[in-house]
C-alpha positions as a Python dict, from the first residue, in 0.01 Angstrom:
ca = {
    (1, 'M'): (0, 0, 0),
    (2, 'A'): (-126, -183, -381),
    (3, 'A'): (-149, 72, -672),
    (4, 'S'): (-519, 106, -701),
    (5, 'K'): (-659, -122, -975),
    (6, 'K'): (-783, 60, -1280),
    (7, 'A'): (-1101, 56, -1348),
    (8, 'V'): (-1135, -153, -1662),
    (9, 'L'): (-1427, -49, -1961),
    (10, 'G'): (-1252, -179, -2301),
    (11, 'P'): (-1254, 38, -2583),
    (12, 'L'): (-1275, 414, -2554),
    (13, 'V'): (-1279, 643, -2803),
    (14, 'G'): (-1179, 1070, -2785),
    (15, 'A'): (-1362, 1283, -2998),
    (16, 'V'): (-1255, 1682, -3047),
    (17, 'D'): (-1560, 1921, -3104),
    (18, 'Q'): (-1383, 2228, -3239),
    (19, 'G'): (-1723, 2489, -3278),
    (20, 'T'): (-1740, 2878, -3290),
    (21, 'S'): (-1773, 2920, -2983),
    (22, 'S'): (-1570, 2680, -2796),
    (23, 'T'): (-1371, 2361, -2810),
    (24, 'R'): (-1459, 2024, -2638),
    (25, 'F'): (-1256, 1715, -2585),
    (26, 'L'): (-1466, 1406, -2509),
    (27, 'V'): (-1446, 1043, -2394),
    (28, 'F'): (-1684, 775, -2471),
    (29, 'N'): (-1665, 390, -2392),
    (30, 'S'): (-1718, 261, -2750),
    (31, 'K'): (-1945, -39, -2651),
    (32, 'T'): (-2230, 143, -2481),
    (33, 'A'): (-2170, 492, -2654),
    (34, 'E'): (-2152, 642, -2275),
    (35, 'L'): (-1998, 963, -2201),
    (36, 'L'): (-1705, 914, -1954),
    (37, 'S'): (-1555, 1239, -1926),
    (38, 'H'): (-1480, 1549, -2106),
    (39, 'H'): (-1344, 1930, -2093),
    (40, 'Q'): (-1492, 2248, -2276),
    (41, 'V'): (-1307, 2618, -2262),
    (42, 'E'): (-1464, 2877, -2448),
    (43, 'I'): (-1269, 3044, -2791),
    (44, 'K'): (-1262, 3420, -2842),
    (45, 'Q'): (-1375, 3570, -3175),
    (46, 'E'): (-1281, 3882, -3305),
    (47, 'F'): (-1443, 4143, -3510),
    (48, 'P'): (-1215, 4394, -3643),
    (49, 'R'): (-1470, 4578, -3843),
    (50, 'E'): (-1824, 4582, -3883),
    (51, 'G'): (-1944, 4237, -4039),
    (52, 'W'): (-1584, 4045, -3994),
    (53, 'V'): (-1568, 3768, -3782),
    (54, 'E'): (-1231, 3583, -3703),
    (55, 'Q'): (-1016, 3402, -3503),
    (56, 'D'): (-653, 3292, -3419),
    (57, 'P'): (-632, 2934, -3543),
    (58, 'K'): (-319, 2890, -3315),
    (59, 'E'): (-599, 2957, -2974),
    (60, 'I'): (-796, 2717, -3127),
    (61, 'L'): (-526, 2452, -3160),
    (62, 'H'): (-403, 2507, -2821),
    (63, 'S'): (-753, 2472, -2728),
    (64, 'V'): (-787, 2173, -2805),
    (65, 'Y'): (-461, 2035, -2647),
    (66, 'E'): (-618, 2221, -2347),
    (67, 'C'): (-923, 1999, -2404),
    (68, 'I'): (-720, 1665, -2438),
    (69, 'E'): (-497, 1754, -2153),
    (70, 'K'): (-769, 1839, -1904),
    (71, 'T'): (-992, 1553, -2030),
    (72, 'C'): (-713, 1308, -1949),
    (73, 'E'): (-644, 1415, -1589),
    (74, 'K'): (-997, 1414, -1539),
    (75, 'L'): (-1022, 992, -1656),
    (76, 'G'): (-723, 991, -1427),
    (77, 'Q'): (-887, 1062, -1137),
    (78, 'L'): (-1191, 856, -1246),
    (79, 'N'): (-927, 597, -1255),
    (80, 'I'): (-937, 499, -1634),
    (81, 'D'): (-631, 426, -1787),
    (82, 'I'): (-611, 631, -2084),
    (83, 'S'): (-436, 423, -2298),
    (84, 'N'): (-786, 246, -2323),
    (85, 'I'): (-851, 534, -2597),
    (86, 'K'): (-812, 384, -2932),
    (87, 'A'): (-895, 605, -3161),
    (88, 'I'): (-1016, 948, -3213),
    (89, 'G'): (-1247, 1151, -3437),
    (90, 'V'): (-1262, 1479, -3529),
    (91, 'S'): (-1549, 1757, -3563),
    (92, 'N'): (-1549, 2075, -3682),
    (93, 'Q'): (-1739, 2409, -3738),
    (94, 'R'): (-1747, 2413, -4129),
    (95, 'E'): (-1678, 2681, -4368),
    (96, 'T'): (-1379, 2896, -4178),
    (97, 'T'): (-1106, 2899, -4346),
    (98, 'V'): (-715, 2895, -4235),
    (99, 'V'): (-464, 2916, -4494),
    (100, 'W'): (-90, 2857, -4318),
    (101, 'D'): (277, 2812, -4398),
    (102, 'K'): (398, 2416, -4420),
    (103, 'I'): (754, 2525, -4352),
    (104, 'T'): (735, 2701, -4026),
    (105, 'G'): (324, 2595, -3921),
    (106, 'E'): (271, 2913, -3854),
    (107, 'P'): (-99, 3059, -3992),
    (108, 'L'): (-24, 3339, -4208),
    (109, 'Y'): (-362, 3502, -4144),
    (110, 'N'): (-618, 3483, -3873),
    (111, 'A'): (-893, 3270, -3922),
    (112, 'V'): (-1169, 3396, -4136),
    (113, 'V'): (-1490, 3260, -4001),
    (114, 'W'): (-1799, 3077, -4120),
    (115, 'L'): (-2002, 3457, -4021),
    (116, 'D'): (-1785, 3666, -4214),
    (117, 'L'): (-1929, 3898, -4425),
    (118, 'R'): (-1604, 4087, -4565),
    (119, 'T'): (-1674, 3922, -4910),
    (120, 'Q'): (-1987, 4016, -5031),
    (121, 'S'): (-1828, 4210, -5307),
    (122, 'T'): (-1676, 3884, -5416),
    (123, 'V'): (-1937, 3721, -5427),
    (124, 'E'): (-2089, 4020, -5653),
    (125, 'S'): (-1847, 4024, -5883),
    (126, 'L'): (-1806, 3650, -5890),
    (127, 'S'): (-2168, 3611, -5973),
    (128, 'K'): (-2193, 3860, -6249),
    (129, 'R'): (-1954, 3579, -6411),
    (130, 'I'): (-2170, 3273, -6365),
    (131, 'P'): (-2453, 3200, -6728),
    (132, 'G'): (-2810, 3254, -6615),
    (133, 'N'): (-2905, 2928, -6789),
    (134, 'N'): (-2589, 2699, -6626),
    (135, 'N'): (-2543, 2754, -6280),
    (136, 'F'): (-2222, 2553, -6294),
    (137, 'V'): (-2134, 2633, -5944),
    (138, 'K'): (-2482, 2510, -5795),
    (139, 'S'): (-2512, 2225, -6004),
    (140, 'K'): (-2145, 2092, -5879),
    (141, 'T'): (-2160, 2189, -5552),
    (142, 'G'): (-2528, 2201, -5417),
    (143, 'L'): (-2446, 2544, -5307),
    (144, 'P'): (-2572, 2894, -5397),
    (145, 'L'): (-2257, 3149, -5420),
    (146, 'S'): (-2265, 3317, -5088),
    (147, 'T'): (-2027, 3477, -4854),
    (148, 'Y'): (-2071, 3155, -4625),
    (149, 'F'): (-1836, 2900, -4833),
    (150, 'S'): (-1458, 2867, -4767),
    (151, 'A'): (-1422, 2919, -5177),
    (152, 'V'): (-1451, 3313, -5147),
    (153, 'K'): (-1309, 3331, -4828),
    (154, 'L'): (-980, 3192, -4983),
    (155, 'R'): (-1055, 3413, -5290),
    (156, 'W'): (-1050, 3697, -5063),
    (157, 'L'): (-766, 3604, -4867),
    (158, 'L'): (-527, 3571, -5229),
    (159, 'D'): (-653, 3923, -5318),
    (160, 'N'): (-584, 4123, -4985),
    (161, 'V'): (-316, 3976, -4773),
    (162, 'R'): (31, 4009, -4900),
    (163, 'K'): (143, 3713, -4711),
    (164, 'V'): (-71, 3463, -4834),
    (165, 'Q'): (-8, 3596, -5203),
    (166, 'K'): (363, 3572, -5130),
    (167, 'A'): (353, 3237, -4958),
    (168, 'V'): (116, 3094, -5213),
    (169, 'E'): (444, 3228, -5503),
    (170, 'E'): (647, 3054, -5357),
    (171, 'K'): (490, 2715, -5284),
    (172, 'R'): (461, 2729, -4895),
    (173, 'A'): (96, 2810, -4821),
    (174, 'L'): (-167, 2529, -4731),
    (175, 'F'): (-511, 2600, -4728),
    (176, 'G'): (-787, 2441, -4504),
    (177, 'T'): (-1072, 2455, -4318),
    (178, 'I'): (-1045, 2344, -3951),
    (179, 'D'): (-1038, 1966, -3945),
    (180, 'S'): (-760, 1999, -4182),
    (181, 'W'): (-577, 2260, -3991),
    (182, 'L'): (-622, 2070, -3678),
    (183, 'I'): (-542, 1709, -3813),
    (184, 'W'): (-199, 1866, -4029),
    (185, 'S'): (-92, 1985, -3650),
    (186, 'L'): (-172, 1691, -3419),
    (187, 'T'): (-34, 1465, -3665),
    (188, 'G'): (313, 1612, -3637),
    (189, 'G'): (273, 1959, -3837),
    (190, 'V'): (575, 2074, -3982),
    (191, 'N'): (706, 1743, -3895),
    (192, 'G'): (519, 1539, -4137),
    (193, 'G'): (212, 1638, -4060),
    (194, 'V'): (-106, 1490, -4261),
    (195, 'H'): (-294, 1741, -4510),
    (196, 'C'): (-631, 1613, -4565),
    (197, 'T'): (-1006, 1706, -4518),
    (198, 'D'): (-1262, 1455, -4489),
    (199, 'V'): (-1601, 1463, -4821),
    (200, 'T'): (-1810, 1651, -4530),
    (201, 'N'): (-1537, 1976, -4511),
    (202, 'A'): (-1489, 1994, -4880),
    (203, 'S'): (-1824, 1972, -4957),
    (204, 'R'): (-1849, 2312, -4779),
    (205, 'T'): (-1569, 2485, -5006),
    (206, 'M'): (-1737, 2569, -5312),
    (207, 'L'): (-1487, 2409, -5486),
    (208, 'F'): (-1568, 2005, -5408),
    (209, 'N'): (-1811, 1848, -5700),
    (210, 'I'): (-2055, 1619, -5485),
    (211, 'H'): (-2113, 1400, -5756),
    (212, 'S'): (-1746, 1270, -5839),
    (213, 'L'): (-1628, 1333, -5510),
    (214, 'E'): (-1325, 1514, -5590),
    (215, 'W'): (-1190, 1896, -5638),
    (216, 'D'): (-1346, 2049, -5970),
    (217, 'K'): (-1074, 2162, -6188),
    (218, 'Q'): (-1332, 2404, -6348),
    (219, 'L'): (-1481, 2544, -5980),
    (220, 'C'): (-1078, 2612, -5934),
    (221, 'E'): (-1022, 2829, -6232),
    (222, 'F'): (-1391, 2988, -6188),
    (223, 'F'): (-1252, 3107, -5829),
    (224, 'G'): (-863, 3140, -5940),
    (225, 'I'): (-774, 2894, -5648),
    (226, 'P'): (-426, 2688, -5731),
    (227, 'M'): (-570, 2293, -5651),
    (228, 'E'): (-199, 2192, -5517),
    (229, 'I'): (-252, 2428, -5182),
    (230, 'L'): (-586, 2227, -5106),
    (231, 'P'): (-604, 1918, -4891),
    (232, 'N'): (-609, 1566, -4968),
    (233, 'V'): (-1031, 1451, -4980),
    (234, 'R'): (-1048, 1144, -4791),
    (235, 'S'): (-1379, 954, -4637),
    (236, 'S'): (-1511, 1037, -4277),
    (237, 'S'): (-1401, 735, -4123),
    (238, 'E'): (-1089, 591, -4205),
    (239, 'I'): (-717, 631, -4039),
    (240, 'Y'): (-593, 971, -4153),
    (241, 'G'): (-259, 959, -3904),
    (242, 'L'): (-150, 921, -3580),
    (243, 'M'): (-123, 1163, -3317),
    (244, 'K'): (146, 1336, -3271),
    (245, 'I'): (223, 1615, -3006),
    (246, 'S'): (525, 1565, -2806),
    (247, 'H'): (568, 1895, -2635),
    (248, 'S'): (306, 1860, -2496),
    (249, 'V'): (402, 1587, -2184),
    (250, 'K'): (11, 1557, -2059),
    (251, 'A'): (-152, 1487, -2374),
    (252, 'G'): (173, 1286, -2505),
    (253, 'A'): (10, 1035, -2315),
    (254, 'L'): (-214, 1008, -2676),
    (255, 'E'): (144, 974, -2864),
    (256, 'G'): (69, 725, -3167),
    (257, 'V'): (-319, 728, -3078),
    (258, 'P'): (-503, 665, -3446),
    (259, 'I'): (-714, 991, -3631),
    (260, 'S'): (-942, 765, -3816),
    (261, 'G'): (-1306, 964, -3808),
    (262, 'C'): (-1361, 1357, -3947),
    (263, 'L'): (-1713, 1532, -3988),
    (264, 'G'): (-1802, 1835, -4068),
    (265, 'D'): (-2040, 1945, -3700),
    (266, 'Q'): (-2345, 1902, -3874),
    (267, 'S'): (-2266, 1596, -4017),
    (268, 'A'): (-2155, 1453, -3775),
    (269, 'A'): (-2454, 1524, -3563),
    (270, 'L'): (-2691, 1365, -3794),
    (271, 'V'): (-2459, 1029, -3747),
    (272, 'G'): (-2458, 1100, -3424),
    (273, 'Q'): (-2815, 1127, -3391),
    (274, 'M'): (-2811, 744, -3565),
    (275, 'C'): (-3023, 922, -3877),
    (276, 'F'): (-2899, 624, -4067),
    (277, 'Q'): (-3232, 608, -4335),
    (278, 'I'): (-3361, 825, -4578),
    (279, 'G'): (-3585, 1106, -4478),
    (280, 'Q'): (-3463, 1090, -4089),
    (281, 'A'): (-3378, 1473, -4012),
    (282, 'K'): (-3207, 1620, -3671),
    (283, 'N'): (-3193, 1998, -3604),
    (284, 'T'): (-2875, 2120, -3379),
    (285, 'Y'): (-2900, 2426, -3211),
    (286, 'G'): (-2535, 2582, -3150),
    (287, 'T'): (-2399, 2945, -3247),
    (288, 'G'): (-2639, 2878, -3576),
    (289, 'C'): (-2893, 2616, -3629),
    (290, 'F'): (-2862, 2334, -3878),
    (291, 'L'): (-3128, 2114, -3986),
    (292, 'L'): (-2988, 1843, -4188),
    (293, 'C'): (-3268, 1568, -4384),
    (294, 'N'): (-3062, 1263, -4500),
    (295, 'T'): (-3175, 1191, -4889),
    (296, 'G'): (-3002, 841, -4886),
    (297, 'H'): (-2731, 778, -5211),
    (298, 'K'): (-2868, 1046, -5416),
    (299, 'C'): (-2854, 1383, -5424),
    (300, 'V'): (-3172, 1590, -5372),
    (301, 'F'): (-3165, 1926, -5500),
    (302, 'S'): (-3377, 2217, -5341),
    (303, 'D'): (-3654, 2477, -5512),
    (304, 'H'): (-3676, 2646, -5153),
    (305, 'G'): (-3333, 2770, -5046),
    (306, 'L'): (-3209, 2481, -4906),
    (307, 'L'): (-2848, 2329, -4954),
    (308, 'T'): (-2769, 1944, -5114),
    (309, 'T'): (-2444, 1837, -4870),
    (310, 'V'): (-2266, 1531, -4831),
    (311, 'A'): (-2367, 1372, -4551),
    (312, 'Y'): (-2099, 1097, -4436),
    (313, 'K'): (-1976, 826, -4630),
    (314, 'L'): (-1819, 591, -4365),
    (315, 'G'): (-1535, 438, -4491),
    (316, 'R'): (-1306, 428, -4811),
    (317, 'D'): (-1512, 147, -4990),
    (318, 'K'): (-1868, 270, -4832),
    (319, 'P'): (-2119, 447, -5019),
    (320, 'V'): (-2185, 816, -4983),
    (321, 'Y'): (-2493, 976, -4867),
    (322, 'Y'): (-2627, 1307, -4902),
    (323, 'A'): (-2861, 1529, -4751),
    (324, 'L'): (-3045, 1873, -4798),
    (325, 'E'): (-2972, 2137, -4508),
    (326, 'G'): (-3091, 2490, -4392),
    (327, 'S'): (-2865, 2693, -4233),
    (328, 'V'): (-2961, 2935, -3973),
    (329, 'A'): (-2643, 3172, -3892),
    (330, 'I'): (-2763, 3298, -3571),
    (331, 'A'): (-2902, 3111, -3256),
    (332, 'G'): (-2704, 3074, -2970),
    (333, 'A'): (-2490, 3371, -3121),
    (334, 'V'): (-2801, 3590, -3005),
    (335, 'I'): (-2786, 3492, -2647),
    (336, 'R'): (-2417, 3546, -2627),
    (337, 'W'): (-2496, 3907, -2818),
    (338, 'L'): (-2735, 3957, -2524),
    (339, 'R'): (-2490, 3878, -2273),
    (340, 'D'): (-2198, 4058, -2424),
    (341, 'N'): (-2312, 4320, -2611),
    (342, 'L'): (-2622, 4433, -2431),
    (343, 'G'): (-2516, 4319, -2089),
    (344, 'I'): (-2885, 4207, -2022),
    (345, 'I'): (-2782, 3880, -1900),
    (346, 'K'): (-2387, 3748, -1705),
    (347, 'T'): (-2444, 3361, -1819),
    (348, 'S'): (-2632, 3233, -2145),
    (349, 'E'): (-2841, 3010, -1888),
    (350, 'E'): (-2960, 3337, -1764),
    (351, 'I'): (-3187, 3397, -2012),
    (352, 'E'): (-3402, 3104, -1906),
    (353, 'K'): (-3491, 3287, -1643),
    (354, 'L'): (-3569, 3626, -1775),
    (355, 'A'): (-3803, 3436, -2052),
    (356, 'K'): (-3985, 3237, -1804),
    (357, 'E'): (-4073, 3553, -1593),
    (358, 'V'): (-4306, 3676, -1884),
    (359, 'G'): (-4359, 3386, -2042),
    (360, 'T'): (-4428, 3568, -2343),
    (361, 'S'): (-4259, 3840, -2578),
    (362, 'Y'): (-4611, 4069, -2583),
    (363, 'G'): (-4554, 4152, -2945),
    (364, 'C'): (-4222, 4233, -2971),
    (365, 'Y'): (-3983, 4045, -3281),
    (366, 'F'): (-3650, 3966, -3293),
    (367, 'V'): (-3485, 3876, -3609),
    (368, 'P'): (-3111, 3843, -3570),
    (369, 'A'): (-3007, 3883, -3910),
    (370, 'F'): (-2660, 3968, -3809),
    (371, 'S'): (-2458, 3825, -4051),
    (372, 'G'): (-2719, 3812, -4326),
    (373, 'L'): (-2965, 3602, -4340),
    (374, 'Y'): (-2935, 3278, -4467),
    (375, 'A'): (-3172, 2934, -4546),
    (376, 'P'): (-3445, 3004, -4729),
    (377, 'Y'): (-3375, 3326, -4783),
    (378, 'W'): (-3005, 3379, -4868),
    (379, 'E'): (-3039, 3763, -4864),
    (380, 'P'): (-2668, 3920, -4736),
    (381, 'S'): (-2830, 4262, -4751),
    (382, 'A'): (-3087, 4165, -4389),
    (383, 'R'): (-3024, 4298, -4059),
    (384, 'G'): (-3107, 4218, -3696),
    (385, 'I'): (-3431, 4437, -3592),
    (386, 'I'): (-3621, 4422, -3273),
    (387, 'C'): (-4004, 4541, -3386),
    (388, 'G'): (-4327, 4543, -3196),
    (389, 'L'): (-4161, 4739, -2943),
    (390, 'T'): (-4398, 4958, -2675),
    (391, 'Q'): (-4353, 5164, -2363),
    (392, 'F'): (-4428, 4829, -2170),
    (393, 'T'): (-4132, 4623, -2295),
    (394, 'N'): (-3850, 4538, -2063),
    (395, 'K'): (-3552, 4289, -2122),
    (396, 'C'): (-3777, 4017, -2026),
    (397, 'H'): (-3975, 4008, -2377),
    (398, 'I'): (-3686, 4077, -2540),
    (399, 'A'): (-3512, 3751, -2430),
    (400, 'F'): (-3824, 3591, -2469),
    (401, 'A'): (-3814, 3731, -2846),
    (402, 'A'): (-3473, 3592, -2899),
    (403, 'L'): (-3604, 3239, -2833),
    (404, 'E'): (-3868, 3259, -2998),
    (405, 'A'): (-3646, 3423, -3318),
    (406, 'V'): (-3458, 3073, -3286),
    (407, 'C'): (-3755, 2865, -3335),
    (408, 'F'): (-3892, 3081, -3621),
    (409, 'Q'): (-3595, 3017, -3785),
    (410, 'T'): (-3614, 2652, -3693),
    (411, 'R'): (-3993, 2642, -3870),
    (412, 'E'): (-3874, 2836, -4116),
    (413, 'I'): (-3651, 2596, -4254),
    (414, 'L'): (-3883, 2263, -4156),
    (415, 'D'): (-4144, 2425, -4404),
    (416, 'A'): (-3882, 2436, -4726),
    (417, 'M'): (-3769, 2056, -4621),
    (418, 'N'): (-4158, 1923, -4584),
    (419, 'R'): (-4210, 2098, -4949),
    (420, 'D'): (-3896, 1950, -5075),
    (421, 'C'): (-3885, 1645, -4953),
    (422, 'G'): (-4256, 1601, -4971),
    (423, 'I'): (-4304, 1385, -4670),
    (424, 'P'): (-4355, 1598, -4378),
    (425, 'L'): (-4157, 1553, -4069),
    (426, 'S'): (-4319, 1370, -3767),
    (427, 'H'): (-4128, 1528, -3487),
    (428, 'L'): (-3807, 1673, -3473),
    (429, 'Q'): (-3473, 1568, -3350),
    (430, 'V'): (-3284, 1818, -3174),
    (431, 'D'): (-2960, 1844, -3002),
    (432, 'G'): (-2635, 2127, -2947),
    (433, 'G'): (-2631, 2355, -2630),
    (434, 'M'): (-2919, 2538, -2633),
    (435, 'T'): (-3119, 2192, -2604),
    (436, 'S'): (-3074, 2224, -2243),
    (437, 'N'): (-3304, 2533, -2233),
    (438, 'K'): (-3662, 2388, -2136),
    (439, 'I'): (-3846, 2693, -2235),
    (440, 'L'): (-3701, 2688, -2582),
    (441, 'M'): (-3742, 2327, -2680),
    (442, 'Q'): (-4150, 2372, -2569),
    (443, 'L'): (-4149, 2722, -2750),
    (444, 'Q'): (-3957, 2502, -3092),
    (445, 'A'): (-4259, 2257, -3056),
    (446, 'D'): (-4530, 2489, -3016),
    (447, 'I'): (-4417, 2666, -3325),
    (448, 'L'): (-4361, 2374, -3553),
    (449, 'Y'): (-4695, 2205, -3397),
    (450, 'I'): (-4481, 1870, -3347),
    (451, 'P'): (-4314, 1754, -3073),
    (452, 'V'): (-3961, 1799, -3005),
    (453, 'V'): (-3743, 1497, -2907),
    (454, 'K'): (-3426, 1538, -2746),
    (455, 'P'): (-3187, 1276, -2646),
    (456, 'S'): (-3048, 1322, -2261),
    (457, 'M'): (-2660, 1306, -2359),
    (458, 'P'): (-2691, 1629, -2606),
    (459, 'E'): (-2333, 1604, -2712),
    (460, 'T'): (-2447, 1395, -3057),
    (461, 'T'): (-2168, 1596, -3280),
    (462, 'A'): (-1842, 1449, -3034),
    (463, 'L'): (-2053, 1153, -3064),
    (464, 'G'): (-2077, 1099, -3436),
    (465, 'A'): (-1733, 1199, -3442),
    (466, 'A'): (-1603, 950, -3217),
    (467, 'M'): (-1835, 669, -3371),
    (468, 'A'): (-1667, 749, -3728),
    (469, 'A'): (-1328, 733, -3539),
    (470, 'G'): (-1426, 391, -3382),
    (471, 'A'): (-1571, 224, -3673),
    (472, 'A'): (-1268, 328, -3899),
    (473, 'E'): (-1085, 44, -4055),
    (474, 'G'): (-762, -107, -3856),
    (475, 'V'): (-941, 58, -3533),
    (476, 'G'): (-1285, -156, -3556),
    (477, 'V'): (-1412, -42, -3199),
    (478, 'W'): (-1734, 71, -3259),
    (479, 'S'): (-2052, -137, -3503),
    (480, 'L'): (-2228, 66, -3649),
    (481, 'E'): (-2455, -229, -3703),
    (482, 'P'): (-2853, -138, -3596),
    (483, 'E'): (-2871, -382, -3413),
    (484, 'D'): (-2554, -314, -3186),
    (485, 'L'): (-2628, 56, -3159),
    (486, 'S'): (-2730, 124, -2827),
    (487, 'A'): (-3103, 269, -2791),
    (488, 'V'): (-3031, 621, -2673),
    (489, 'T'): (-3307, 752, -2414),
    (490, 'M'): (-3555, 1076, -2519),
    (491, 'E'): (-3755, 1342, -2398),
    (492, 'R'): (-4029, 1509, -2533),
    (493, 'F'): (-4193, 1793, -2546),
    (494, 'E'): (-4562, 1790, -2682),
    (495, 'P'): (-4709, 2081, -2846),
    (496, 'Q'): (-4896, 2288, -2592),
    (497, 'I'): (-5080, 2577, -2783),
    (498, 'N'): (-5395, 2604, -3029),
    (499, 'A'): (-5224, 2548, -3435),
    (500, 'E'): (-5408, 2882, -3493),
    (501, 'E'): (-5210, 3075, -3208),
    (502, 'S'): (-4901, 2940, -3334),
    (503, 'E'): (-5011, 3042, -3712),
    (504, 'I'): (-5071, 3422, -3603),
    (505, 'R'): (-4722, 3468, -3452),
    (506, 'Y'): (-4559, 3293, -3730),
    (507, 'S'): (-4675, 3502, -3997),
    (508, 'T'): (-4608, 3831, -3796),
    (509, 'W'): (-4283, 3707, -3758),
    (510, 'K'): (-4284, 3680, -4152),
    (511, 'K'): (-4367, 4054, -4177),
    (512, 'A'): (-4063, 4171, -3952),
    (513, 'V'): (-3865, 3913, -4167),
    (514, 'M'): (-3935, 4149, -4453),
    (515, 'K'): (-3865, 4452, -4267),
    (516, 'S'): (-3510, 4335, -4204),
    (517, 'M'): (-3400, 4308, -4567),
    (518, 'G'): (-3258, 4530, -4749),
    (519, 'W'): (-3029, 4744, -4538),
    (520, 'V'): (-2710, 4746, -4645),
    (521, 'T'): (-2574, 4816, -4957),
    (522, 'T'): (-2150, 4699, -4998),
    (523, 'Q'): (-1893, 4885, -5003),
    (524, 'S'): (-1582, 4717, -5085),
    (525, 'P'): (-1343, 4659, -4791),
    (526, 'E'): (-947, 4817, -4880),
    (527, 'S'): (-679, 4559, -4872),
    (528, 'I'): (-451, 4428, -4532),
    (529, 'P'): (-41, 4492, -4550),
}
């Protein structure tokens, strides 16, 4: 019997999409941007104390291997030859901080996740040292001093974890965000792994000068970070190294494939949504919610609580693009909380059914400030509240209020963005896991009072990483010329309520936000052996 003929599809590109709640590996056809196959694994989050959020870096790495293996198996079942995979891109949850031992390859502590709040006292003592008339941290990094960014997490690890201190003293420590940890591990780890990051991830550490695109000596001195533990900064699209994962037989099929794209997840979604023009914006609904607007070659600084960040730099000799970003800490995480902590739903998908049953929150408002409030408030003392409860309120109303909360938080950011940019957005491009929830998308259009536009393939984060990898010099299987980019089919949600009702609901929400503030006074957590 003749061997079954493998389908010929032309060059393929793989993308690792390592998010806060799950890891995925996806494979795209580089000529049509069609998603051929993927596999997803949920990631555990650990909450050792109130406000602390950690993940096991080894679990994250194993989840990547598992997703690669399973996707390769699925491609085999589809008769697709995996030797057609010509490049791999990496996209990752940003700011999450890992320190590992370059000799043993072992993490020296759990990854401290972006949402983590243990560094509040670190932030307070550092902010006393910034002169009021010259906030050099903000002018160099585009970021407010906050628990959110990696430098303060790294400072905490250096102050509190003896294993980290010792490894730094003995010159064995490497620091990185998740992209660096994965690329180092996937290119050989202790056997010649490449220690690098890209400009988008570097711009979220608070140690990186977004104007000169280099690690900044003054910032490293301010945070007390030894520069020799930092990764090399590269563009978002170039060959960093080749895959070396010989211990895993199935994934070993990708041995020698270049890793040639790297973007923090929100930048990757901006690229995947083809927001290459100034003023184009996208909102991603994941664990948090992130609205980015392309501001072109110039840094636009916000007067309304938004961040200035590096959008992408698609090649070593290509220009850098910047973005304004509004970050909401808790979006999808509120659904996971209703599932895991309250048990009012068994699967995340069920929330749509509950919300549909009532079609209103009946005056109930939910502010999910579990990790304080991010943009536009930057208020670490806030905590989650549910208010406006009556005897009539049931779990369906709370489910509806949770979805509304995601939309109201997006509205606050969109308002800030419109004020900063001066040109109001005529529609909102959306992506991310939660966009499959039709009630959420309709609510979002109603609350913003502009159309919400969703691509039929919501995996735009992975697509952006694949585009960067496939377009890299030396790979060249993906064209980023506007005329070559394949047209994407879109679904539109038009506003269906009157503007006045939308405004009343929004102003009541703002009242609830004010009530969520000022709950917490910080205590400094004791150190860890």
